[in-house]
Amino acid sequence: MMSTATLPEPMPRDAAESELPGPRRAGPALRIAGLLVLGLYIVAFRVHTRTEPPECDHGTYAVIGHELLRGRSLYSDLWDIKPPTIYATYAAAEVLVGYGKGELLALGVFAALVTLVGVERAGEALGRGGGLWAAAFWAVACNDPDLQANQPNSEVFINALMVWAFVALMRISSGNGGQTLALAAGVLFAVASTYKQVVVFVAFTLALAHLATMRPKRVALIQIVGMALPGLLLWVGMGAYFATTGRYDIYWRTNFLFSTRYSGNLLENVAAALIPSGIDALASKAILIPLGVLAIVPFLTRRNEQTPRALALMAAWIAGTLVAVAAPGRFWPHYYQLWLPPLAVGAGWGAAAVVQRLGSRDRVLAWAPGLFILANCLWIELPHAQLDPDLWSRRKYGDSFIASERFGRALAGLLKPNETFYQWGPHPEVYFASGSSPPVGVLWDDPLYEGPMQDELSARTLADLEAHPPELIAVYTTKRNAGRRHPVLDWIEARYLRVPGSHSAKEDLPELYVRPDGSLEARLKPLNRDAFRDSGGGPR
């Protein structure tokens, strides 16, 4: 428990460090050189995997972003369960680099490099070289395939924003200043929450730690209001925008009603993360283990007067991350990416603390723990550099997204410019691979089978199909084979002709249905299975 007595003013950095043994922290030239080398390492990994097939989330974001640029509307037409910013981010990337895998590469590299610099700044907050240690740990870990971290899901943007919010909070010291930094942290929290609402848990725990470690309390409370205000204004502003465009109801129900039903009971989800099966799921993410071990070290040592506040903020970041990862109740691997920045920073602090304690007596021994952990991380990650991009996908997801990309690219070579197709299943990335515009606004079938909006979304899907009947429909049969019928599936089977021999469970090929009396039907007689293999079409 922190003392309620007024915290002393932090000593000047040089004065604090002069009392501690060990080497001085890295100078600006060394830090810049180190960041450049680490940045090149990140870029090299991302370029190596740039042609990896996108999974369903990335495909959804890219397709919706592309269609938004073509004038379609979010939620009332194009529908997905996320807040708006992820689709706007992908749309912005498309404007800059074009539609295709180049936008995924650009987004992933940009977010990873922004986080790299933020992690270095956070790691340097306690001085004495922790920044470069933290940056090195981040650079090695941020491509981890077990966390699906080399492609730009929502978590990569959240990490970039949250680490800089942490930096802002770390720079606030006791006294009457800091309102600007608190406001900056609040803006970063606010934007991060529009990627995923679970960010509020991390913001809340950090705000509590800030209040507990700052004096005077009146100023601390004013700063917390400054942190909360940007989020309130941003979400109210988004609601006002959707209200003025006649979409407030669907915006509200998607982002709050559907999301809360999707997640279930928060306390049960957090408890699930703490029971043995949840801990095993965390431990199976191998890269987190060595970082977590070294991140414990700062909590076992005391370095200077800044340390108590820094450790309180770090503990809050870790606690908030635990809740944020558990809150959705699904525990998908990419959720665990949220652990990487706090563990990288904590491990950087730990490595630097050991160097400070032992450096004047035994430099080899002082550097050994940090180098051992870094070598362990490299041992985990470097073998993946030998895998081609398809093997990265297979390691993470099996063959599913390799097959869907090949199928989509085959469709790009098969369909004429005025012909459309619809996929009934969990593979919206097929639209991305084919370069086709989806005729239906709900891109995947899960929310039509379950959830608080299933009847409404099913009716919308049927209306879209009636208004814009596609030439071809690809039916992924997993749910149907499990006995799960649906009105949309009934509509397809009643109005379209099944293409014999099109389905292959072994190759993850869907069953195809063609519109009767269309030109595509004639071209598909007789079916040539090779027509649905990769023909080289679609966006790259």
Short mmCIF file of N, CA, C and O in Angstrom, two decimals, residues 123-227:
data_model
loop_
_atom_site.label_atom_id
_atom_site.label_comp_id
_atom_site.label_asym_id
_atom_site.label_seq_id
_atom_site.Cartn_x
_atom_site.Cartn_y
_atom_site.Cartn_z
N GLY A 123 10.56 2.66 -21.51
CA GLY A 123 11.65 1.93 -20.86
C GLY A 123 12.71 2.85 -20.30
O GLY A 123 13.37 2.51 -19.31
N GLU A 124 12.89 4.02 -20.90
CA GLU A 124 13.90 4.97 -20.45
C GLU A 124 13.42 5.83 -19.29
O GLU A 124 14.20 6.59 -18.72
N ALA A 125 12.14 5.68 -18.92
CA ALA A 125 11.57 6.56 -17.90
C ALA A 125 12.29 6.45 -16.56
O ALA A 125 12.33 7.41 -15.79
N LEU A 126 12.85 5.27 -16.27
CA LEU A 126 13.61 5.11 -15.03
C LEU A 126 15.11 5.26 -15.25
O LEU A 126 15.89 5.08 -14.32
N GLY A 127 15.49 5.58 -16.49
CA GLY A 127 16.89 5.88 -16.76
C GLY A 127 17.75 4.64 -16.94
O GLY A 127 17.32 3.51 -16.84
N ARG A 128 19.03 4.90 -17.25
CA ARG A 128 20.07 3.89 -17.25
C ARG A 128 19.86 2.77 -18.27
O ARG A 128 19.98 1.59 -17.96
N GLY A 129 19.43 3.11 -19.51
CA GLY A 129 19.46 2.12 -20.58
C GLY A 129 18.27 1.21 -20.68
O GLY A 129 18.25 0.31 -21.53
N GLY A 130 17.28 1.37 -19.83
CA GLY A 130 16.11 0.51 -19.92
C GLY A 130 15.37 0.65 -21.24
O GLY A 130 14.70 -0.28 -21.69
N GLY A 131 15.50 1.81 -21.88
CA GLY A 131 14.78 2.05 -23.12
C GLY A 131 15.21 1.13 -24.24
O GLY A 131 14.36 0.53 -24.94
N LEU A 132 16.50 1.00 -24.47
CA LEU A 132 16.96 0.13 -25.55
C LEU A 132 16.70 -1.34 -25.24
O LEU A 132 16.41 -2.13 -26.15
N TRP A 133 16.82 -1.72 -23.97
CA TRP A 133 16.43 -3.08 -23.61
C TRP A 133 14.95 -3.32 -23.98
O TRP A 133 14.62 -4.33 -24.62
N ALA A 134 14.08 -2.42 -23.56
CA ALA A 134 12.65 -2.58 -23.83
C ALA A 134 12.38 -2.62 -25.32
O ALA A 134 11.58 -3.44 -25.81
N ALA A 135 13.03 -1.73 -26.07
CA ALA A 135 12.83 -1.68 -27.52
C ALA A 135 13.28 -2.99 -28.17
O ALA A 135 12.64 -3.49 -29.11
N ALA A 136 14.39 -3.55 -27.70
CA ALA A 136 14.87 -4.81 -28.26
C ALA A 136 13.88 -5.94 -28.00
O ALA A 136 13.59 -6.76 -28.89
N PHE A 137 13.36 -5.98 -26.78
CA PHE A 137 12.37 -7.03 -26.47
C PHE A 137 11.13 -6.87 -27.35
O PHE A 137 10.57 -7.86 -27.84
N TRP A 138 10.67 -5.62 -27.53
CA TRP A 138 9.50 -5.39 -28.38
C TRP A 138 9.78 -5.81 -29.82
O TRP A 138 8.97 -6.47 -30.46
N ALA A 139 10.92 -5.39 -30.36
CA ALA A 139 11.24 -5.68 -31.76
C ALA A 139 11.24 -7.18 -32.03
O ALA A 139 10.74 -7.63 -33.07
N VAL A 140 11.78 -7.96 -31.11
CA VAL A 140 11.83 -9.41 -31.31
C VAL A 140 10.44 -10.04 -31.15
O VAL A 140 10.07 -10.95 -31.90
N ALA A 141 9.65 -9.53 -30.21
CA ALA A 141 8.38 -10.19 -29.89
C ALA A 141 7.23 -9.76 -30.77
O ALA A 141 6.24 -10.50 -30.90
N CYS A 142 7.30 -8.60 -31.40
CA CYS A 142 6.11 -8.03 -32.04
C CYS A 142 5.74 -8.71 -33.36
O CYS A 142 4.74 -8.32 -33.99
N ASN A 143 6.53 -9.71 -33.79
CA ASN A 143 6.19 -10.47 -34.99
C ASN A 143 5.71 -11.88 -34.66
O ASN A 143 5.52 -12.69 -35.57
N ASP A 144 5.50 -12.17 -33.40
CA ASP A 144 5.27 -13.54 -32.95
C ASP A 144 4.06 -14.18 -33.62
O ASP A 144 2.94 -13.66 -33.52
N PRO A 145 4.22 -15.34 -34.29
CA PRO A 145 3.07 -15.96 -34.94
C PRO A 145 2.06 -16.56 -33.98
O PRO A 145 0.87 -16.62 -34.29
N ASP A 146 2.52 -17.03 -32.81
CA ASP A 146 1.57 -17.60 -31.85
C ASP A 146 0.60 -16.56 -31.32
O ASP A 146 -0.49 -16.89 -30.84
N LEU A 147 0.97 -15.28 -31.40
CA LEU A 147 0.07 -14.18 -31.04
C LEU A 147 -0.55 -13.55 -32.29
O LEU A 147 -1.25 -12.56 -32.18
N GLN A 148 -0.27 -14.15 -33.46
CA GLN A 148 -0.78 -13.62 -34.74
C GLN A 148 -0.39 -12.14 -34.89
O GLN A 148 -1.14 -11.32 -35.41
N ALA A 149 0.83 -11.81 -34.44
CA ALA A 149 1.21 -10.42 -34.25
C ALA A 149 1.82 -9.76 -35.47
O ALA A 149 2.06 -8.55 -35.45
N ASN A 150 2.09 -10.51 -36.52
CA ASN A 150 2.76 -9.91 -37.68
C ASN A 150 1.78 -9.28 -38.66
O ASN A 150 2.21 -8.73 -39.68
N GLN A 151 0.48 -9.35 -38.38
CA GLN A 151 -0.52 -8.74 -39.25
C GLN A 151 -1.36 -7.76 -38.43
O GLN A 151 -1.53 -7.91 -37.21
N PRO A 152 -1.92 -6.73 -39.08
CA PRO A 152 -2.50 -5.59 -38.34
C PRO A 152 -3.95 -5.78 -37.91
O PRO A 152 -4.87 -5.28 -38.54
N ASN A 153 -4.13 -6.50 -36.81
CA ASN A 153 -5.45 -6.54 -36.19
C ASN A 153 -5.59 -5.32 -35.26
O ASN A 153 -4.66 -4.52 -35.11
N SER A 154 -6.73 -5.18 -34.62
CA SER A 154 -7.00 -3.99 -33.81
C SER A 154 -5.95 -3.78 -32.73
O SER A 154 -5.61 -2.63 -32.39
N GLU A 155 -5.43 -4.87 -32.19
CA GLU A 155 -4.51 -4.76 -31.06
C GLU A 155 -3.23 -3.99 -31.40
O GLU A 155 -2.66 -3.34 -30.52
N VAL A 156 -2.78 -4.05 -32.65
CA VAL A 156 -1.52 -3.36 -32.97
C VAL A 156 -1.69 -1.84 -32.85
O VAL A 156 -0.76 -1.13 -32.44
N PHE A 157 -2.86 -1.34 -33.19
CA PHE A 157 -3.11 0.10 -33.08
C PHE A 157 -3.37 0.49 -31.63
O PHE A 157 -2.93 1.56 -31.18
N ILE A 158 -4.05 -0.37 -30.90
CA ILE A 158 -4.25 -0.12 -29.47
C ILE A 158 -2.91 -0.04 -28.75
O ILE A 158 -2.67 0.85 -27.94
N ASN A 159 -2.01 -0.98 -29.06
CA ASN A 159 -0.69 -0.97 -28.41
C ASN A 159 0.06 0.32 -28.70
O ASN A 159 0.70 0.90 -27.80
N ALA A 160 0.01 0.79 -29.94
CA ALA A 160 0.72 2.01 -30.30
C ALA A 160 0.20 3.20 -29.52
O ALA A 160 0.97 4.08 -29.09
N LEU A 161 -1.10 3.25 -29.31
CA LEU A 161 -1.70 4.37 -28.57
C LEU A 161 -1.48 4.24 -27.07
O LEU A 161 -1.15 5.22 -26.38
N MET A 162 -1.62 3.03 -26.54
CA MET A 162 -1.54 2.85 -25.09
C MET A 162 -0.14 3.06 -24.56
O MET A 162 0.04 3.58 -23.46
N VAL A 163 0.88 2.66 -25.32
CA VAL A 163 2.23 2.83 -24.79
C VAL A 163 2.57 4.32 -24.70
O VAL A 163 3.24 4.76 -23.75
N TRP A 164 2.09 5.12 -25.64
CA TRP A 164 2.35 6.56 -25.56
C TRP A 164 1.52 7.21 -24.46
O TRP A 164 1.96 8.19 -23.84
N ALA A 165 0.32 6.69 -24.20
CA ALA A 165 -0.45 7.18 -23.05
C ALA A 165 0.31 6.90 -21.75
O ALA A 165 0.36 7.73 -20.83
N PHE A 166 0.92 5.72 -21.68
CA PHE A 166 1.73 5.36 -20.51
C PHE A 166 2.92 6.30 -20.37
O PHE A 166 3.26 6.74 -19.26
N VAL A 167 3.57 6.61 -21.48
CA VAL A 167 4.69 7.55 -21.44
C VAL A 167 4.25 8.90 -20.89
O VAL A 167 4.93 9.52 -20.06
N ALA A 168 3.09 9.38 -21.35
CA ALA A 168 2.58 10.67 -20.87
C ALA A 168 2.34 10.64 -19.37
O ALA A 168 2.72 11.58 -18.64
N LEU A 169 1.75 9.56 -18.87
CA LEU A 169 1.50 9.46 -17.43
C LEU A 169 2.80 9.38 -16.65
O LEU A 169 2.92 9.95 -15.55
N MET A 170 3.78 8.68 -17.17
CA MET A 170 5.05 8.56 -16.48
C MET A 170 5.75 9.91 -16.35
O MET A 170 6.55 10.12 -15.43
N ARG A 171 5.48 10.83 -17.24
CA ARG A 171 6.16 12.12 -17.21
C ARG A 171 5.48 13.14 -16.31
O ARG A 171 6.00 14.24 -16.12
N ILE A 172 4.33 12.78 -15.76
CA ILE A 172 3.67 13.68 -14.82
C ILE A 172 4.27 13.47 -13.44
O ILE A 172 4.33 12.35 -12.94
N SER A 173 4.72 14.53 -12.82
CA SER A 173 5.30 14.43 -11.48
C SER A 173 4.40 15.18 -10.50
O SER A 173 3.54 15.95 -10.89
N SER A 174 4.61 14.92 -9.22
CA SER A 174 3.80 15.57 -8.19
C SER A 174 3.96 17.08 -8.25
O SER A 174 5.04 17.60 -8.54
N GLY A 175 2.91 17.77 -7.99
CA GLY A 175 2.90 19.23 -8.08
C GLY A 175 1.66 19.70 -8.81
O GLY A 175 0.69 18.96 -8.95
N ASN A 176 1.68 20.92 -9.29
CA ASN A 176 0.50 21.49 -9.92
C ASN A 176 0.52 21.42 -11.44
O ASN A 176 -0.39 21.91 -12.10
N GLY A 177 1.57 20.85 -12.03
CA GLY A 177 1.64 20.75 -13.48
C GLY A 177 1.04 19.44 -13.96
O GLY A 177 0.44 18.67 -13.21
N GLY A 178 1.18 19.18 -15.24
CA GLY A 178 0.80 17.88 -15.78
C GLY A 178 -0.54 17.83 -16.46
O GLY A 178 -0.92 16.78 -16.98
N GLN A 179 -1.32 18.93 -16.48
CA GLN A 179 -2.65 18.87 -17.09
C GLN A 179 -2.56 18.56 -18.58
O GLN A 179 -3.37 17.80 -19.11
N THR A 180 -1.56 19.13 -19.25
CA THR A 180 -1.42 18.88 -20.69
C THR A 180 -1.10 17.43 -20.96
O THR A 180 -1.65 16.80 -21.88
N LEU A 181 -0.20 16.85 -20.16
CA LEU A 181 0.15 15.45 -20.33
C LEU A 181 -1.05 14.54 -20.02
O LEU A 181 -1.27 13.54 -20.70
N ALA A 182 -1.80 14.90 -18.99
CA ALA A 182 -3.00 14.11 -18.65
C ALA A 182 -4.01 14.17 -19.79
O ALA A 182 -4.63 13.15 -20.15
N LEU A 183 -4.18 15.34 -20.36
CA LEU A 183 -5.10 15.47 -21.49
C LEU A 183 -4.62 14.66 -22.69
O LEU A 183 -5.41 14.00 -23.38
N ALA A 184 -3.30 14.69 -22.94
CA ALA A 184 -2.75 13.90 -24.04
C ALA A 184 -2.99 12.41 -23.82
O ALA A 184 -3.37 11.69 -24.76
N ALA A 185 -2.78 11.95 -22.59
CA ALA A 185 -3.07 10.54 -22.29
C ALA A 185 -4.54 10.23 -22.52
O ALA A 185 -4.89 9.18 -23.07
N GLY A 186 -5.41 11.17 -22.13
CA GLY A 186 -6.83 10.96 -22.34
C GLY A 186 -7.21 10.86 -23.80
O GLY A 186 -8.06 10.04 -24.19
N VAL A 187 -6.60 11.68 -24.64
CA VAL A 187 -6.87 11.61 -26.09
C VAL A 187 -6.44 10.26 -26.63
O VAL A 187 -7.15 9.63 -27.43
N LEU A 188 -5.27 9.79 -26.21
CA LEU A 188 -4.79 8.49 -26.67
C LEU A 188 -5.69 7.36 -26.18
O LEU A 188 -5.99 6.42 -26.94
N PHE A 189 -6.11 7.40 -24.92
CA PHE A 189 -7.07 6.41 -24.42
C PHE A 189 -8.36 6.44 -25.25
O PHE A 189 -8.92 5.39 -25.59
N ALA A 190 -8.84 7.64 -25.54
CA ALA A 190 -10.11 7.79 -26.26
C ALA A 190 -10.03 7.16 -27.64
O ALA A 190 -10.92 6.39 -28.04
N VAL A 191 -8.97 7.48 -28.37
CA VAL A 191 -8.84 6.92 -29.73
C VAL A 191 -8.69 5.41 -29.66
O VAL A 191 -9.30 4.67 -30.45
N ALA A 192 -7.90 4.92 -28.70
CA ALA A 192 -7.73 3.47 -28.56
C ALA A 192 -9.06 2.78 -28.29
O ALA A 192 -9.31 1.68 -28.80
N SER A 193 -9.93 3.41 -27.52
CA SER A 193 -11.22 2.79 -27.20
C SER A 193 -12.12 2.66 -28.42
O SER A 193 -13.05 1.85 -28.42
N THR A 194 -11.86 3.46 -29.46
CA THR A 194 -12.67 3.34 -30.67
C THR A 194 -12.15 2.27 -31.61
O THR A 194 -12.71 2.06 -32.69
N TYR A 195 -11.07 1.61 -31.22
CA TYR A 195 -10.68 0.36 -31.88
C TYR A 195 -11.35 -0.82 -31.17
O TYR A 195 -11.89 -1.71 -31.82
N LYS A 196 -11.28 -0.83 -29.85
CA LYS A 196 -11.97 -1.83 -29.05
C LYS A 196 -12.30 -1.21 -27.69
O LYS A 196 -11.43 -0.59 -27.07
N GLN A 197 -13.52 -1.44 -27.24
CA GLN A 197 -13.95 -0.80 -26.00
C GLN A 197 -13.24 -1.34 -24.77
O GLN A 197 -13.24 -0.68 -23.72
N VAL A 198 -12.59 -2.52 -24.86
CA VAL A 198 -11.93 -3.11 -23.69
C VAL A 198 -10.80 -2.23 -23.18
O VAL A 198 -10.33 -2.42 -22.04
N VAL A 199 -10.37 -1.27 -23.98
CA VAL A 199 -9.32 -0.34 -23.55
C VAL A 199 -9.71 0.39 -22.27
O VAL A 199 -8.83 0.78 -21.48
N VAL A 200 -10.99 0.59 -22.04
CA VAL A 200 -11.42 1.36 -20.86
C VAL A 200 -10.94 0.71 -19.57
O VAL A 200 -10.73 1.42 -18.58
N PHE A 201 -10.76 -0.60 -19.56
CA PHE A 201 -10.30 -1.26 -18.34
C PHE A 201 -8.85 -0.86 -18.02
O PHE A 201 -8.51 -0.63 -16.86
N VAL A 202 -8.02 -0.78 -19.04
CA VAL A 202 -6.64 -0.36 -18.82
C VAL A 202 -6.60 1.11 -18.42
O VAL A 202 -5.86 1.50 -17.50
N ALA A 203 -7.38 1.95 -19.10
CA ALA A 203 -7.43 3.37 -18.75
C ALA A 203 -7.89 3.55 -17.30
O ALA A 203 -7.35 4.40 -16.57
N PHE A 204 -8.86 2.76 -16.88
CA PHE A 204 -9.39 2.88 -15.52
C PHE A 204 -8.33 2.51 -14.48
O PHE A 204 -8.13 3.25 -13.49
N THR A 205 -7.64 1.39 -14.67
CA THR A 205 -6.63 0.99 -13.68
C THR A 205 -5.46 1.98 -13.65
O THR A 205 -4.92 2.27 -12.58
N LEU A 206 -5.07 2.51 -14.80
CA LEU A 206 -4.01 3.50 -14.82
C LEU A 206 -4.44 4.79 -14.12
O LEU A 206 -3.64 5.43 -13.42
N ALA A 207 -5.70 5.17 -14.29
CA ALA A 207 -6.20 6.37 -13.62
C ALA A 207 -6.18 6.17 -12.10
O ALA A 207 -5.83 7.10 -11.35
N LEU A 208 -6.55 4.98 -11.64
CA LEU A 208 -6.50 4.71 -10.20
C LEU A 208 -5.07 4.79 -9.67
O LEU A 208 -4.83 5.36 -8.60
N ALA A 209 -4.12 4.23 -10.41
CA ALA A 209 -2.72 4.29 -9.98
C ALA A 209 -2.22 5.73 -9.98
O ALA A 209 -1.46 6.13 -9.09
N HIS A 210 -2.64 6.49 -10.96
CA HIS A 210 -2.25 7.90 -11.02
C HIS A 210 -2.78 8.64 -9.79
O HIS A 210 -2.05 9.41 -9.14
N LEU A 211 -4.03 8.41 -9.44
CA LEU A 211 -4.61 9.07 -8.28
C LEU A 211 -3.90 8.66 -6.99
O LEU A 211 -3.65 9.48 -6.10
N ALA A 212 -3.54 7.38 -6.90
CA ALA A 212 -2.91 6.88 -5.68
C ALA A 212 -1.51 7.43 -5.47
O ALA A 212 -1.04 7.51 -4.32
N THR A 213 -0.82 7.83 -6.54
CA THR A 213 0.59 8.20 -6.42
C THR A 213 0.86 9.67 -6.64
O THR A 213 2.02 10.09 -6.65
N MET A 214 -0.19 10.47 -6.80
CA MET A 214 0.00 11.90 -7.08
C MET A 214 -0.47 12.76 -5.92
O MET A 214 -1.44 12.42 -5.23
N ARG A 215 0.20 13.85 -5.72
CA ARG A 215 -0.18 14.87 -4.75
C ARG A 215 -0.03 16.24 -5.41
O ARG A 215 0.89 16.42 -6.23
N PRO A 216 -0.90 17.18 -5.08
CA PRO A 216 -2.07 17.07 -4.23
C PRO A 216 -3.23 16.34 -4.92
O PRO A 216 -3.29 16.31 -6.16
N LYS A 217 -4.14 15.79 -4.11
CA LYS A 217 -5.24 15.01 -4.66
C LYS A 217 -6.15 15.84 -5.56
O LYS A 217 -6.69 15.33 -6.54
N ARG A 218 -6.32 17.09 -5.21
CA ARG A 218 -7.20 17.94 -6.02
C ARG A 218 -6.67 18.04 -7.44
O ARG A 218 -7.43 17.92 -8.40
N VAL A 219 -5.38 18.23 -7.57
CA VAL A 219 -4.78 18.31 -8.91
C VAL A 219 -4.89 16.97 -9.61
O VAL A 219 -5.19 16.90 -10.82
N ALA A 220 -4.65 15.88 -8.87
CA ALA A 220 -4.75 14.54 -9.47
C ALA A 220 -6.15 14.28 -10.01
O ALA A 220 -6.33 13.71 -11.10
N LEU A 221 -7.17 14.69 -9.25
CA LEU A 221 -8.56 14.49 -9.70
C LEU A 221 -8.85 15.32 -10.95
O LEU A 221 -9.53 14.86 -11.86
N ILE A 222 -8.34 16.55 -10.98
CA ILE A 222 -8.52 17.38 -12.17
C ILE A 222 -7.86 16.71 -13.38
O ILE A 222 -8.42 16.70 -14.49
N GLN A 223 -6.70 16.14 -13.17
CA GLN A 223 -6.02 15.47 -14.27
C GLN A 223 -6.80 14.24 -14.75
O GLN A 223 -6.87 13.97 -15.96
N ILE A 224 -7.40 13.52 -13.82
CA ILE A 224 -8.20 12.35 -14.21
C ILE A 224 -9.42 12.78 -15.01
O ILE A 224 -9.81 12.12 -15.99
N VAL A 225 -10.03 13.88 -14.62
CA VAL A 225 -11.14 14.42 -15.43
C VAL A 225 -10.64 14.76 -16.83
O VAL A 225 -11.31 14.49 -17.83
N GLY A 226 -9.44 15.32 -16.90
CA GLY A 226 -8.85 15.61 -18.20
C GLY A 226 -8.60 14.37 -19.03
O GLY A 226 -8.70 14.40 -20.26
N MET A 227 -8.29 13.26 -18.36
CA MET A 227 -8.13 12.00 -19.09
C MET A 227 -9.45 11.46 -19.59
O MET A 227 -9.53 10.89 -20.69
#
